[in-house]
PDB file of C-alpha atoms in Angstrom:
ATOM      1  CA  UNK A   1      12.376   0.191   8.583  1.00 61.00           C
ATOM      2  CA  UNK A   2      11.028  -2.398   6.204  1.00 90.00           C
ATOM      3  CA  UNK A   3       8.897  -2.066   3.085  1.00 95.00           C
ATOM      4  CA  UNK A   4       6.389  -4.558   1.767  1.00 98.00           C
ATOM      5  CA  UNK A   5       3.988  -4.885  -1.149  1.00 98.00           C
ATOM      6  CA  UNK A   6       0.472  -6.324  -1.080  1.00 98.00           C
ATOM      7  CA  UNK A   7      -1.141  -7.564  -4.286  1.00 98.00           C
ATOM      8  CA  UNK A   8      -4.792  -6.735  -3.657  1.00 98.00           C
ATOM      9  CA  UNK A   9      -7.292  -8.909  -5.523  1.00 95.00           C
ATOM     10  CA  UNK A  10     -11.034  -9.396  -5.575  1.00 93.00           C
ATOM     11  CA  UNK A  11     -11.185 -13.082  -4.686  1.00 92.00           C
ATOM     12  CA  UNK A  12     -13.531 -15.789  -5.975  1.00 89.00           C
ATOM     13  CA  UNK A  13     -14.996 -19.101  -4.835  1.00 89.00           C
ATOM     14  CA  UNK A  14     -12.809 -21.258  -7.092  1.00 88.00           C
ATOM     15  CA  UNK A  15      -9.255 -21.628  -5.675  1.00 89.00           C
ATOM     16  CA  UNK A  16      -7.837 -21.695  -9.246  1.00 88.00           C
ATOM     17  CA  UNK A  17      -8.806 -18.057  -9.529  1.00 90.00           C
ATOM     18  CA  UNK A  18      -5.823 -17.107  -7.331  1.00 94.00           C
ATOM     19  CA  UNK A  19      -3.264 -18.667  -9.692  1.00 94.00           C
ATOM     20  CA  UNK A  20      -2.413 -15.462 -11.624  1.00 94.00           C
ATOM     21  CA  UNK A  21      -1.783 -13.719  -8.295  1.00 96.00           C
ATOM     22  CA  UNK A  22       0.697 -16.383  -7.250  1.00 97.00           C
ATOM     23  CA  UNK A  23       2.340 -16.087 -10.668  1.00 97.00           C
ATOM     24  CA  UNK A  24       2.647 -12.293 -10.330  1.00 97.00           C
ATOM     25  CA  UNK A  25       4.302 -12.762  -6.933  1.00 97.00           C
ATOM     26  CA  UNK A  26       6.705 -15.357  -8.341  1.00 97.00           C
ATOM     27  CA  UNK A  27       7.595 -13.029 -11.229  1.00 97.00           C
ATOM     28  CA  UNK A  28       8.260 -10.181  -8.760  1.00 97.00           C
ATOM     29  CA  UNK A  29      10.507 -12.430  -6.669  1.00 96.00           C
ATOM     30  CA  UNK A  30      12.484 -13.314  -9.808  1.00 96.00           C
ATOM     31  CA  UNK A  31      12.782  -9.641 -10.808  1.00 95.00           C
ATOM     32  CA  UNK A  32      13.730  -8.464  -7.292  1.00 95.00           C
ATOM     33  CA  UNK A  33      14.806 -11.273  -4.956  1.00 96.00           C
ATOM     34  CA  UNK A  34      14.170 -10.628  -1.270  1.00 93.00           C
ATOM     35  CA  UNK A  35      11.230  -8.300  -1.789  1.00 94.00           C
ATOM     36  CA  UNK A  36       8.496  -8.774   0.863  1.00 96.00           C
ATOM     37  CA  UNK A  37       5.191  -9.565  -0.871  1.00 97.00           C
ATOM     38  CA  UNK A  38       1.826 -10.783   0.340  1.00 98.00           C
ATOM     39  CA  UNK A  39      -1.494 -11.401  -1.400  1.00 98.00           C
ATOM     40  CA  UNK A  40      -4.577  -9.802   0.169  1.00 98.00           C
ATOM     41  CA  UNK A  41      -8.154 -10.385  -1.018  1.00 97.00           C
ATOM     42  CA  UNK A  42     -11.325  -8.323  -0.737  1.00 96.00           C
ATOM     43  CA  UNK A  43     -13.604 -11.328  -0.287  1.00 95.00           C
ATOM     44  CA  UNK A  44     -14.019 -15.096  -0.677  1.00 95.00           C
ATOM     45  CA  UNK A  45     -10.266 -15.843  -0.421  1.00 96.00           C
ATOM     46  CA  UNK A  46      -7.587 -15.826   2.277  1.00 97.00           C
ATOM     47  CA  UNK A  47      -5.537 -14.058   3.358  1.00 97.00           C
ATOM     48  CA  UNK A  48      -7.900 -11.108   3.521  1.00 97.00           C
ATOM     49  CA  UNK A  49      -6.349  -7.659   3.101  1.00 98.00           C
ATOM     50  CA  UNK A  50      -6.557  -7.177   6.896  1.00 97.00           C
ATOM     51  CA  UNK A  51      -4.758 -10.473   7.493  1.00 98.00           C
ATOM     52  CA  UNK A  52      -2.092  -9.558   4.939  1.00 98.00           C
ATOM     53  CA  UNK A  53      -1.441  -6.175   6.575  1.00 98.00           C
ATOM     54  CA  UNK A  54      -1.384  -7.556  10.123  1.00 97.00           C
ATOM     55  CA  UNK A  55       0.932 -10.385   9.060  1.00 97.00           C
ATOM     56  CA  UNK A  56       3.388  -8.028   7.363  1.00 97.00           C
ATOM     57  CA  UNK A  57       3.428  -5.687  10.390  1.00 97.00           C
ATOM     58  CA  UNK A  58       4.122  -8.706  12.604  1.00 96.00           C
ATOM     59  CA  UNK A  59       7.095  -9.471  10.326  1.00 95.00           C
ATOM     60  CA  UNK A  60       8.441  -5.935  10.805  1.00 95.00           C
ATOM     61  CA  UNK A  61       7.008  -4.010   7.852  1.00 96.00           C
ATOM     62  CA  UNK A  62       6.309  -0.363   8.583  1.00 96.00           C
ATOM     63  CA  UNK A  63       5.685   0.766   4.996  1.00 97.00           C
ATOM     64  CA  UNK A  64       3.221  -1.091   2.784  1.00 98.00           C
ATOM     65  CA  UNK A  65       2.365  -0.389  -0.833  1.00 98.00           C
ATOM     66  CA  UNK A  66      -0.985  -1.857  -1.882  1.00 98.00           C
ATOM     67  CA  UNK A  67      -1.197  -2.611  -5.607  1.00 98.00           C
ATOM     68  CA  UNK A  68      -4.743  -3.339  -6.825  1.00 97.00           C
ATOM     69  CA  UNK A  69      -4.651  -6.225  -9.305  1.00 95.00           C
ATOM     70  CA  UNK A  70      -7.785  -4.935 -10.959  1.00 91.00           C
ATOM     71  CA  UNK A  71      -8.420  -3.828 -14.523  1.00 88.00           C
ATOM     72  CA  UNK A  72      -9.682  -0.432 -13.422  1.00 86.00           C
ATOM     73  CA  UNK A  73     -10.752   1.561 -10.384  1.00 85.00           C
ATOM     74  CA  UNK A  74     -14.377   0.766  -9.592  1.00 84.00           C
ATOM     75  CA  UNK A  75     -16.122   1.064  -6.243  1.00 86.00           C
ATOM     76  CA  UNK A  76     -13.988  -1.685  -4.650  1.00 89.00           C
ATOM     77  CA  UNK A  77     -10.897   0.471  -5.166  1.00 92.00           C
ATOM     78  CA  UNK A  78     -12.469   3.885  -4.632  1.00 91.00           C
ATOM     79  CA  UNK A  79     -14.634   3.044  -1.609  1.00 93.00           C
ATOM     80  CA  UNK A  80     -13.952  -0.359  -0.027  1.00 94.00           C
ATOM     81  CA  UNK A  81     -10.149  -0.228  -0.151  1.00 97.00           C
ATOM     82  CA  UNK A  82      -9.683   3.186   1.545  1.00 96.00           C
ATOM     83  CA  UNK A  83     -12.064   2.094   4.327  1.00 96.00           C
ATOM     84  CA  UNK A  84     -10.078  -1.096   4.873  1.00 96.00           C
ATOM     85  CA  UNK A  85      -6.818   0.853   4.906  1.00 97.00           C
ATOM     86  CA  UNK A  86      -8.278   3.369   7.374  1.00 96.00           C
ATOM     87  CA  UNK A  87      -9.186   0.536   9.708  1.00 96.00           C
ATOM     88  CA  UNK A  88      -5.679  -0.949   9.380  1.00 96.00           C
ATOM     89  CA  UNK A  89      -4.109   2.421  10.238  1.00 97.00           C
ATOM     90  CA  UNK A  90      -6.254   2.526  13.398  1.00 97.00           C
ATOM     91  CA  UNK A  91      -4.791  -0.846  14.402  1.00 97.00           C
ATOM     92  CA  UNK A  92      -1.227   0.124  13.401  1.00 97.00           C
ATOM     93  CA  UNK A  93      -0.694   3.863  14.020  1.00 96.00           C
ATOM     94  CA  UNK A  94       3.001   3.754  13.010  1.00 95.00           C
ATOM     95  CA  UNK A  95       2.334   2.113   9.650  1.00 97.00           C
ATOM     96  CA  UNK A  96       2.563   4.044   6.369  1.00 97.00           C
ATOM     97  CA  UNK A  97       0.334   2.747   3.568  1.00 98.00           C
ATOM     98  CA  UNK A  98       0.371   3.820  -0.046  1.00 97.00           C
ATOM     99  CA  UNK A  99      -2.401   2.786  -2.470  1.00 97.00           C
ATOM    100  CA  UNK A 100      -1.157   2.476  -6.072  1.00 97.00           C
ATOM    101  CA  UNK A 101      -3.273   2.898  -9.209  1.00 95.00           C
ATOM    102  CA  UNK A 102      -4.803  -0.378 -10.463  1.00 94.00           C
ATOM    103  CA  UNK A 103      -2.399  -2.491 -12.482  1.00 95.00           C
ATOM    104  CA  UNK A 104      -4.717  -2.330 -15.516  1.00 91.00           C
ATOM    105  CA  UNK A 105      -4.007   1.371 -15.886  1.00 91.00           C
ATOM    106  CA  UNK A 106      -0.226   1.075 -16.427  1.00 94.00           C
ATOM    107  CA  UNK A 107       0.905   1.782 -20.017  1.00 94.00           C
ATOM    108  CA  UNK A 108       3.053  -1.319 -20.450  1.00 94.00           C
ATOM    109  CA  UNK A 109       0.372  -3.536 -18.896  1.00 97.00           C
ATOM    110  CA  UNK A 110      -2.101  -2.085 -21.419  1.00 97.00           C
ATOM    111  CA  UNK A 111       0.371  -2.758 -24.249  1.00 96.00           C
ATOM    112  CA  UNK A 112       1.012  -6.326 -23.049  1.00 97.00           C
ATOM    113  CA  UNK A 113      -2.740  -7.014 -22.921  1.00 97.00           C
ATOM    114  CA  UNK A 114      -3.152  -5.526 -26.413  1.00 97.00           C
ATOM    115  CA  UNK A 115      -0.365  -7.756 -27.731  1.00 97.00           C
ATOM    116  CA  UNK A 116      -2.028 -10.796 -26.163  1.00 97.00           C
ATOM    117  CA  UNK A 117      -5.459  -9.911 -27.585  1.00 97.00           C
ATOM    118  CA  UNK A 118      -3.959  -9.704 -31.102  1.00 96.00           C
ATOM    119  CA  UNK A 119      -2.552 -13.241 -30.908  1.00 89.00           C
TER     120      UNK A 119
ATOM    121  CA  UNK B   1     -14.382 -13.877 -44.735  1.00 61.00           C
ATOM    122  CA  UNK B   2     -13.540 -11.343 -42.076  1.00 90.00           C
ATOM    123  CA  UNK B   3     -12.098 -11.754 -38.584  1.00 95.00           C
ATOM    124  CA  UNK B   4     -12.802  -9.591 -35.565  1.00 98.00           C
ATOM    125  CA  UNK B   5     -11.801  -9.401 -31.912  1.00 98.00           C
ATOM    126  CA  UNK B   6     -14.016  -8.557 -28.950  1.00 98.00           C
ATOM    127  CA  UNK B   7     -12.492  -7.313 -25.710  1.00 98.00           C
ATOM    128  CA  UNK B   8     -14.888  -8.760 -23.145  1.00 98.00           C
ATOM    129  CA  UNK B   9     -15.074  -6.857 -19.864  1.00 95.00           C
ATOM    130  CA  UNK B  10     -17.177  -6.976 -16.714  1.00 93.00           C
ATOM    131  CA  UNK B  11     -18.586  -3.442 -16.800  1.00 92.00           C
ATOM    132  CA  UNK B  12     -19.257  -1.034 -13.919  1.00 89.00           C
ATOM    133  CA  UNK B  13     -21.521   1.886 -13.087  1.00 89.00           C
ATOM    134  CA  UNK B  14     -18.812   4.545 -13.420  1.00 88.00           C
ATOM    135  CA  UNK B  15     -18.073   5.348 -17.107  1.00 89.00           C
ATOM    136  CA  UNK B  16     -14.377   5.951 -16.214  1.00 88.00           C
ATOM    137  CA  UNK B  17     -14.085   2.238 -15.578  1.00 90.00           C
ATOM    138  CA  UNK B  18     -14.090   1.587 -19.351  1.00 94.00           C
ATOM    139  CA  UNK B  19     -11.000   3.722 -19.973  1.00 94.00           C
ATOM    140  CA  UNK B  20      -8.430   0.876 -19.851  1.00 94.00           C
ATOM    141  CA  UNK B  21     -10.531  -1.036 -22.404  1.00 96.00           C
ATOM    142  CA  UNK B  22     -10.451   1.900 -24.811  1.00 97.00           C
ATOM    143  CA  UNK B  23      -6.700   2.167 -24.227  1.00 97.00           C
ATOM    144  CA  UNK B  24      -6.193  -1.549 -24.995  1.00 97.00           C
ATOM    145  CA  UNK B  25      -8.142  -1.127 -28.239  1.00 97.00           C
ATOM    146  CA  UNK B  26      -6.091   1.948 -29.186  1.00 97.00           C
ATOM    147  CA  UNK B  27      -2.855   0.049 -28.473  1.00 97.00           C
ATOM    148  CA  UNK B  28      -4.053  -2.868 -30.659  1.00 97.00           C
ATOM    149  CA  UNK B  29      -4.891  -0.474 -33.499  1.00 96.00           C
ATOM    150  CA  UNK B  30      -1.382   0.984 -33.244  1.00 96.00           C
ATOM    151  CA  UNK B  31       0.201  -2.492 -33.239  1.00 95.00           C
ATOM    152  CA  UNK B  32      -1.973  -3.802 -36.107  1.00 95.00           C
ATOM    153  CA  UNK B  33      -3.726  -1.070 -38.099  1.00 96.00           C
ATOM    154  CA  UNK B  34      -7.012  -2.128 -39.717  1.00 93.00           C
ATOM    155  CA  UNK B  35      -7.821  -4.846 -37.202  1.00 94.00           C
ATOM    156  CA  UNK B  36     -11.573  -5.030 -36.425  1.00 96.00           C
ATOM    157  CA  UNK B  37     -12.101  -4.635 -32.661  1.00 97.00           C
ATOM    158  CA  UNK B  38     -15.145  -4.057 -30.493  1.00 98.00           C
ATOM    159  CA  UNK B  39     -15.661  -3.840 -26.734  1.00 98.00           C
ATOM    160  CA  UNK B  40     -18.396  -6.028 -25.233  1.00 98.00           C
ATOM    161  CA  UNK B  41     -19.472  -5.931 -21.592  1.00 97.00           C
ATOM    162  CA  UNK B  42     -21.125  -8.476 -19.308  1.00 96.00           C
ATOM    163  CA  UNK B  43     -23.220  -5.913 -17.453  1.00 95.00           C
ATOM    164  CA  UNK B  44     -23.731  -2.247 -16.599  1.00 95.00           C
ATOM    165  CA  UNK B  45     -21.994  -0.951 -19.742  1.00 96.00           C
ATOM    166  CA  UNK B  46     -22.708  -0.768 -23.460  1.00 97.00           C
ATOM    167  CA  UNK B  47     -22.202  -2.267 -25.918  1.00 97.00           C
ATOM    168  CA  UNK B  48     -23.170  -5.560 -24.306  1.00 97.00           C
ATOM    169  CA  UNK B  49     -21.431  -8.675 -25.628  1.00 98.00           C
ATOM    170  CA  UNK B  50     -24.571  -9.498 -27.656  1.00 97.00           C
ATOM    171  CA  UNK B  51     -24.586  -6.045 -29.206  1.00 98.00           C
ATOM    172  CA  UNK B  52     -20.880  -6.293 -30.023  1.00 98.00           C
ATOM    173  CA  UNK B  53     -21.327  -9.659 -31.746  1.00 98.00           C
ATOM    174  CA  UNK B  54     -24.418  -8.593 -33.699  1.00 97.00           C
ATOM    175  CA  UNK B  55     -22.727  -5.342 -34.761  1.00 97.00           C
ATOM    176  CA  UNK B  56     -19.601  -7.136 -35.996  1.00 97.00           C
ATOM    177  CA  UNK B  57     -21.674  -9.694 -37.939  1.00 97.00           C
ATOM    178  CA  UNK B  58     -23.601  -6.805 -39.526  1.00 96.00           C
ATOM    179  CA  UNK B  59     -20.228  -5.379 -40.581  1.00 95.00           C
ATOM    180  CA  UNK B  60     -19.312  -8.682 -42.255  1.00 95.00           C
ATOM    181  CA  UNK B  61     -17.366 -10.553 -39.569  1.00 96.00           C
ATOM    182  CA  UNK B  62     -17.762 -14.319 -39.718  1.00 96.00           C
ATOM    183  CA  UNK B  63     -14.975 -15.226 -37.258  1.00 97.00           C
ATOM    184  CA  UNK B  64     -14.833 -13.601 -33.838  1.00 98.00           C
ATOM    185  CA  UNK B  65     -12.225 -14.107 -31.135  1.00 98.00           C
ATOM    186  CA  UNK B  66     -13.447 -13.111 -27.671  1.00 98.00           C
ATOM    187  CA  UNK B  67     -10.641 -12.086 -25.322  1.00 98.00           C
ATOM    188  CA  UNK B  68     -11.725 -11.819 -21.668  1.00 97.00           C
ATOM    189  CA  UNK B  69     -10.104  -8.768 -20.096  1.00 95.00           C
ATOM    190  CA  UNK B  70     -10.283 -10.377 -16.693  1.00 91.00           C
ATOM    191  CA  UNK B  71      -7.526 -11.274 -14.249  1.00 88.00           C
ATOM    192  CA  UNK B  72      -8.586 -14.899 -14.120  1.00 86.00           C
ATOM    193  CA  UNK B  73     -11.337 -17.289 -15.120  1.00 85.00           C
ATOM    194  CA  UNK B  74     -14.116 -17.132 -12.539  1.00 84.00           C
ATOM    195  CA  UNK B  75     -17.769 -18.002 -13.046  1.00 86.00           C
ATOM    196  CA  UNK B  76     -18.335 -15.101 -15.463  1.00 89.00           C
ATOM    197  CA  UNK B  77     -15.857 -16.679 -17.865  1.00 92.00           C
ATOM    198  CA  UNK B  78     -16.610 -20.325 -17.176  1.00 91.00           C
ATOM    199  CA  UNK B  79     -20.409 -20.114 -17.050  1.00 93.00           C
ATOM    200  CA  UNK B  80     -21.886 -16.788 -18.236  1.00 94.00           C
ATOM    201  CA  UNK B  81     -19.664 -16.315 -21.284  1.00 97.00           C
ATOM    202  CA  UNK B  82     -20.251 -19.751 -22.925  1.00 96.00           C
ATOM    203  CA  UNK B  83     -24.014 -19.287 -22.450  1.00 96.00           C
ATOM    204  CA  UNK B  84     -23.884 -15.882 -24.124  1.00 96.00           C
ATOM    205  CA  UNK B  85     -21.791 -17.293 -26.977  1.00 97.00           C
ATOM    206  CA  UNK B  86     -24.223 -20.211 -27.406  1.00 97.00           C
ATOM    207  CA  UNK B  87     -27.088 -17.767 -27.755  1.00 96.00           C
ATOM    208  CA  UNK B  88     -25.118 -15.718 -30.322  1.00 96.00           C
ATOM    209  CA  UNK B  89     -24.413 -18.862 -32.359  1.00 97.00           C
ATOM    210  CA  UNK B  90     -28.166 -19.562 -32.395  1.00 97.00           C
ATOM    211  CA  UNK B  91     -28.720 -16.101 -33.892  1.00 97.00           C
ATOM    212  CA  UNK B  92     -25.778 -16.410 -36.317  1.00 97.00           C
ATOM    213  CA  UNK B  93     -25.389 -20.053 -37.413  1.00 96.00           C
ATOM    214  CA  UNK B  94     -22.554 -19.255 -39.858  1.00 95.00           C
ATOM    215  CA  UNK B  95     -20.435 -17.466 -37.271  1.00 97.00           C
ATOM    216  CA  UNK B  96     -17.311 -19.051 -35.757  1.00 97.00           C
ATOM    217  CA  UNK B  97     -16.452 -17.901 -32.225  1.00 98.00           C
ATOM    218  CA  UNK B  98     -13.276 -18.641 -30.284  1.00 97.00           C
ATOM    219  CA  UNK B  99     -13.008 -17.854 -26.562  1.00 97.00           C
ATOM    220  CA  UNK B 100      -9.430 -17.042 -25.505  1.00 97.00           C
ATOM    221  CA  UNK B 101      -7.956 -17.508 -22.038  1.00 95.00           C
ATOM    222  CA  UNK B 102      -8.309 -14.445 -19.803  1.00 94.00           C
ATOM    223  CA  UNK B 103      -5.658 -11.809 -20.443  1.00 95.00           C
ATOM    224  CA  UNK B 104      -4.426 -12.058 -16.839  1.00 91.00           C
ATOM    225  CA  UNK B 105      -3.139 -15.572 -17.518  1.00 91.00           C
ATOM    226  CA  UNK B 106      -0.663 -14.631 -20.291  1.00 94.00           C
ATOM    227  CA  UNK B 107       3.004 -14.824 -19.238  1.00 94.00           C
ATOM    228  CA  UNK B 108       4.064 -11.424 -20.501  1.00 94.00           C
ATOM    229  CA  UNK B 109       0.962  -9.799 -18.990  1.00 97.00           C
ATOM    230  CA  UNK B 110       1.899 -11.408 -15.658  1.00 97.00           C
ATOM    231  CA  UNK B 111       5.470 -10.098 -16.022  1.00 96.00           C
ATOM    232  CA  UNK B 112       4.263  -6.592 -16.925  1.00 97.00           C
ATOM    233  CA  UNK B 113       1.979  -6.550 -13.863  1.00 97.00           C
ATOM    234  CA  UNK B 114       4.865  -7.780 -11.695  1.00 97.00           C
ATOM    235  CA  UNK B 115       7.132  -5.006 -13.015  1.00 97.00           C
ATOM    236  CA  UNK B 116       4.436  -2.432 -12.294  1.00 97.00           C
ATOM    237  CA  UNK B 117       3.849  -3.743  -8.767  1.00 97.00           C
ATOM    238  CA  UNK B 118       7.588  -3.408  -7.998  1.00 96.00           C
ATOM    239  CA  UNK B 119       7.666   0.275  -8.979  1.00 89.00           C
TER     240      UNK B 119
END
């Protein structure tokens, strides 16, 4: 039994766009060494969410928490993501997947963004 | 001489999508009462960035800091936003506008998102 976390992002054409995602992963690894983390993108960047899930299952994960690194839940989170997760569960019937609320909805993330905007 | 801050967001069809932006503004007002803040959206939501700028100027602002509430700087930040700011400066020649780095690039925002993703 092994748990993993996927940071789910939108993706963009410019490779620099992924930098904050790599920084979030690095910060998580500092806060909790040994945690199994993968990035997974909706479009335009690799690995895709499908590739991230399949790769983690291949490494032994049977529980995956998907954390949307989005400001808020729009149609990508409410419609596209559940469809992608449904398809992954068809491929991996023993996998458990949890979809978290978007990171932009967490109180202390809100407060950190407010602090930044004031400076 | 009066300073103001605009929280610049993408916008979406669903009105719920704006909730985190209202929460960031409320958190800023708690942290620094009296600060002049407006939301301004790229598309699909009101006020637009233009409307936010014009409204703040009408209220006496002559310095505006625009803080992109985006995870990272993609083409909306690198291309669309400077064009919109250029057009606003044509309308308001005495206005000073600063464009901040996207909120998702700030260290403590990264750390807060990492903490959230671990829980």
